[in-house]
Coordinates of N, CA and C in Angstrom, one line a residue:
M15 N 51.3 9.6 8.9 CA 50.6 10.2 7.8 C 49.2 9.5 7.7
R16 N 48.2 10.3 7.5 CA 46.8 9.7 7.5 C 46.5 9.3 6.0
P17 N 46.0 8.1 5.8 CA 45.6 7.7 4.5 C 44.4 8.4 4.0
K18 N 44.3 8.4 2.6 CA 43.1 9.0 2.0 C 42.3 7.9 1.3
L19 N 41.0 8.2 1.0 CA 40.2 7.3 0.3 C 40.9 7.0 -1.0
G20 N 40.9 5.7 -1.4 CA 41.5 5.3 -2.6 C 43.0 5.0 -2.6
D21 N 43.7 5.3 -1.4 CA 45.1 4.9 -1.3 C 45.3 3.4 -1.2
R22 N 46.4 2.9 -1.7 CA 46.8 1.5 -1.6 C 47.5 1.4 -0.2
V23 N 47.2 0.5 0.6 CA 47.8 0.4 1.9 C 48.0 -1.1 2.3
L24 N 48.9 -1.3 3.3 CA 49.1 -2.6 3.9 C 48.5 -2.4 5.3
I25 N 47.6 -3.3 5.7 CA 47.0 -3.3 7.0 C 47.3 -4.5 7.8
S26 N 47.2 -4.4 9.1 CA 47.2 -5.7 10.0 C 45.7 -5.8 10.3
R27 N 45.2 -7.0 10.1 CA 43.7 -7.2 10.2 C 43.3 -7.1 11.7
R28 N 42.1 -6.7 11.9 CA 41.5 -6.5 13.2 C 41.5 -7.8 14.0
Q29 N 41.3 -8.9 13.4 CA 41.2 -10.2 14.1 C 42.6 -10.7 14.5
H30 N 43.7 -10.2 13.9 CA 45.0 -10.6 14.2 C 45.9 -9.4 14.5
P31 N 45.7 -8.6 15.5 CA 46.4 -7.3 15.6 C 47.9 -7.5 15.9
T32 N 48.3 -8.5 16.6 CA 49.7 -8.7 17.0 C 50.5 -9.5 15.9
S33 N 49.8 -10.1 15.0 CA 50.4 -10.8 13.9 C 51.2 -9.9 13.0
R34 N 52.2 -10.4 12.4 CA 53.0 -9.6 11.4 C 52.4 -9.8 10.0
D35 N 51.4 -10.6 9.8 CA 50.7 -10.7 8.5 C 50.0 -9.5 8.1
T36 N 50.2 -9.0 6.9 CA 49.6 -7.8 6.4 C 48.7 -8.2 5.2
V37 N 47.8 -7.3 4.9 CA 46.9 -7.5 3.8 C 47.0 -6.2 3.0
E38 N 47.1 -6.3 1.6 CA 47.2 -5.1 0.8 C 45.8 -4.9 0.2
G39 N 45.4 -3.6 0.1 CA 44.2 -3.2 -0.4 C 44.0 -1.8 -0.6
V40 N 42.8 -1.3 -1.1 CA 42.5 0.1 -1.3 C 41.5 0.5 -0.3
V41 N 41.8 1.7 0.3 CA 41.0 2.3 1.4 C 39.6 2.7 0.8
A42 N 38.6 2.1 1.4 CA 37.2 2.4 1.1 C 36.6 3.4 2.1
Q43 N 37.0 3.2 3.4 CA 36.4 4.0 4.4 C 37.5 4.2 5.6
I44 N 37.6 5.4 6.1 CA 38.5 5.6 7.3 C 37.6 5.6 8.5
L45 N 37.9 4.6 9.4 CA 37.1 4.4 10.6 C 37.6 5.2 11.8
T46 N 38.9 5.5 11.9 CA 39.4 6.3 13.0 C 39.0 7.8 12.9
K47 N 38.4 8.4 13.9 CA 37.9 9.7 13.8 C 39.0 10.8 14.1
T48 N 40.1 10.4 14.8 CA 41.1 11.3 15.2 C 42.2 11.4 14.0
P49 N 43.0 12.5 13.9 CA 44.0 12.6 12.9 C 45.1 11.5 13.0
T50 N 45.4 11.1 14.2 CA 46.5 10.2 14.5 C 46.0 9.2 15.5
H51 N 46.6 8.0 15.6 CA 46.3 7.0 16.6 C 47.6 6.3 16.9
P52 N 47.9 6.0 18.1 CA 49.2 5.3 18.5 C 49.4 3.9 17.9
R53 N 48.3 3.2 17.6 CA 48.4 1.9 17.0 C 48.1 1.9 15.5
G54 N 47.8 3.1 14.9 CA 47.6 3.2 13.5 C 46.1 3.5 13.2
I55 N 45.9 4.1 12.1 CA 44.6 4.5 11.6 C 43.8 3.3 11.2
K56 N 42.6 3.1 11.7 CA 41.8 2.0 11.3 C 41.0 2.3 10.1
V57 N 41.0 1.4 9.1 CA 40.3 1.6 7.8 C 39.6 0.3 7.4
R58 N 38.6 0.5 6.5 CA 38.0 -0.6 5.8 C 38.4 -0.6 4.4
L59 N 38.9 -1.7 3.9 CA 39.3 -1.8 2.5 C 38.1 -2.1 1.6
K60 N 38.3 -2.0 0.3 CA 37.3 -2.3 -0.7 C 36.9 -3.7 -0.6
S61 N 37.8 -4.6 -0.2 CA 37.5 -6.0 0.0 C 36.6 -6.3 1.2
G62 N 36.4 -5.3 2.1 CA 35.6 -5.5 3.3 C 36.4 -5.7 4.5
E63 N 37.7 -6.0 4.4 CA 38.5 -6.2 5.6 C 38.8 -5.0 6.3
V64 N 38.8 -5.1 7.7 CA 39.1 -4.0 8.6 C 40.4 -4.2 9.3
G65 N 41.2 -3.1 9.4 CA 42.4 -3.2 10.1 C 43.1 -1.9 10.2
R66 N 44.3 -1.9 10.9 CA 45.1 -0.7 11.1 C 46.2 -0.6 10.1
V67 N 46.3 0.6 9.5 CA 47.3 0.9 8.5 C 48.7 0.7 9.0
R68 N 49.5 0.0 8.3 CA 50.9 -0.2 8.7 C 51.8 0.6 7.7
V69 N 51.4 0.5 6.4 CA 52.2 1.2 5.3 C 51.2 1.8 4.3
I70 N 51.5 3.0 3.9 CA 50.8 3.6 2.7 C 51.7 3.4 1.5
L71 N 51.2 2.6 0.5 CA 52.0 2.3 -0.6 C 52.0 3.4 -1.7
P72 N 53.1 3.7 -2.4 CA 53.1 4.7 -3.4 C 52.2 4.4 -4.5
T73 N 51.6 5.4 -5.1 CA 50.8 5.1 -6.3 C 51.7 5.3 -7.6
A74 N 51.2 4.9 -8.7 CA 52.0 5.0 -10.0 C 52.3 6.4 -10.3
S75 N 51.4 7.4 -10.0 CA 51.7 8.8 -10.3 C 52.8 9.3 -9.4
Q76 N 52.8 8.9 -8.1 CA 53.9 9.3 -7.2 C 55.3 8.8 -7.7
A77 N 55.3 7.5 -8.2 CA 56.5 7.0 -8.7 C 57.0 7.7 -10.0
T78 N 56.1 8.1 -10.8 CA 56.4 8.9 -12.0 C 56.9 10.3 -11.7
W79 N 56.3 10.9 -10.7 CA 56.8 12.2 -10.2 C 58.2 12.1 -9.7
R80 N 58.5 11.1 -8.9 CA 59.8 11.0 -8.4 C 60.8 10.8 -9.5
A81 N 60.5 10.0 -10.5 CA 61.4 9.8 -11.6 C 61.7 11.1 -12.4
R82 N 60.6 11.9 -12.6 CA 60.8 13.2 -13.2 C 61.6 14.2 -12.4
A83 N 61.5 14.0 -11.1 CA 62.2 15.0 -10.1 C 63.7 14.7 -10.1
G84 N 64.1 13.7 -10.8 CA 65.6 13.5 -10.8 C 66.1 12.4 -9.9
S85 N 65.2 11.6 -9.4 CA 65.6 10.4 -8.6 C 66.4 9.5 -9.6
P86 N 67.4 8.8 -9.0 CA 68.1 7.9 -9.9 C 67.2 6.7 -10.3
P87 N 67.4 6.1 -11.5 CA 66.6 5.0 -11.9 C 66.9 3.8 -11.0
P88 N 66.0 2.8 -11.0 CA 66.2 1.7 -10.1 C 67.4 0.9 -10.6
A89 N 68.0 0.2 -9.6 CA 69.2 -0.6 -9.9 C 68.9 -1.9 -10.6
S90 N 68.6 -1.8 -11.9 CA 68.2 -3.0 -12.6 C 69.2 -3.4 -13.7
G91 N 70.4 -2.9 -13.5 CA 71.5 -3.2 -14.4 C 71.5 -2.2 -15.6
Y92 N 70.7 -1.2 -15.6 CA 70.7 -0.2 -16.6 C 71.9 0.7 -16.6
R93 N 72.6 0.8 -17.8 CA 73.8 1.6 -17.9 C 73.7 2.5 -19.1
P94 N 73.7 3.8 -18.9 CA 73.6 4.7 -20.1 C 74.7 4.7 -21.0

């Protein structure tokens, strides 16, 4: 899935592509021109860091939508 501007993502930084370290941030610019890429879409975060997207994180509105759609509540010990 291709990220959009403003999405929260986890990236692997360009300087350390084989490292498992990831950085969280908000997409400021999409640098990959093609719709897909075998190693991940390259983006620039608002912090200025450049890397390939590993995970697109859900936004608060997506989590609210899932809760309204009938997803079970998180397992936090809640008992009705």
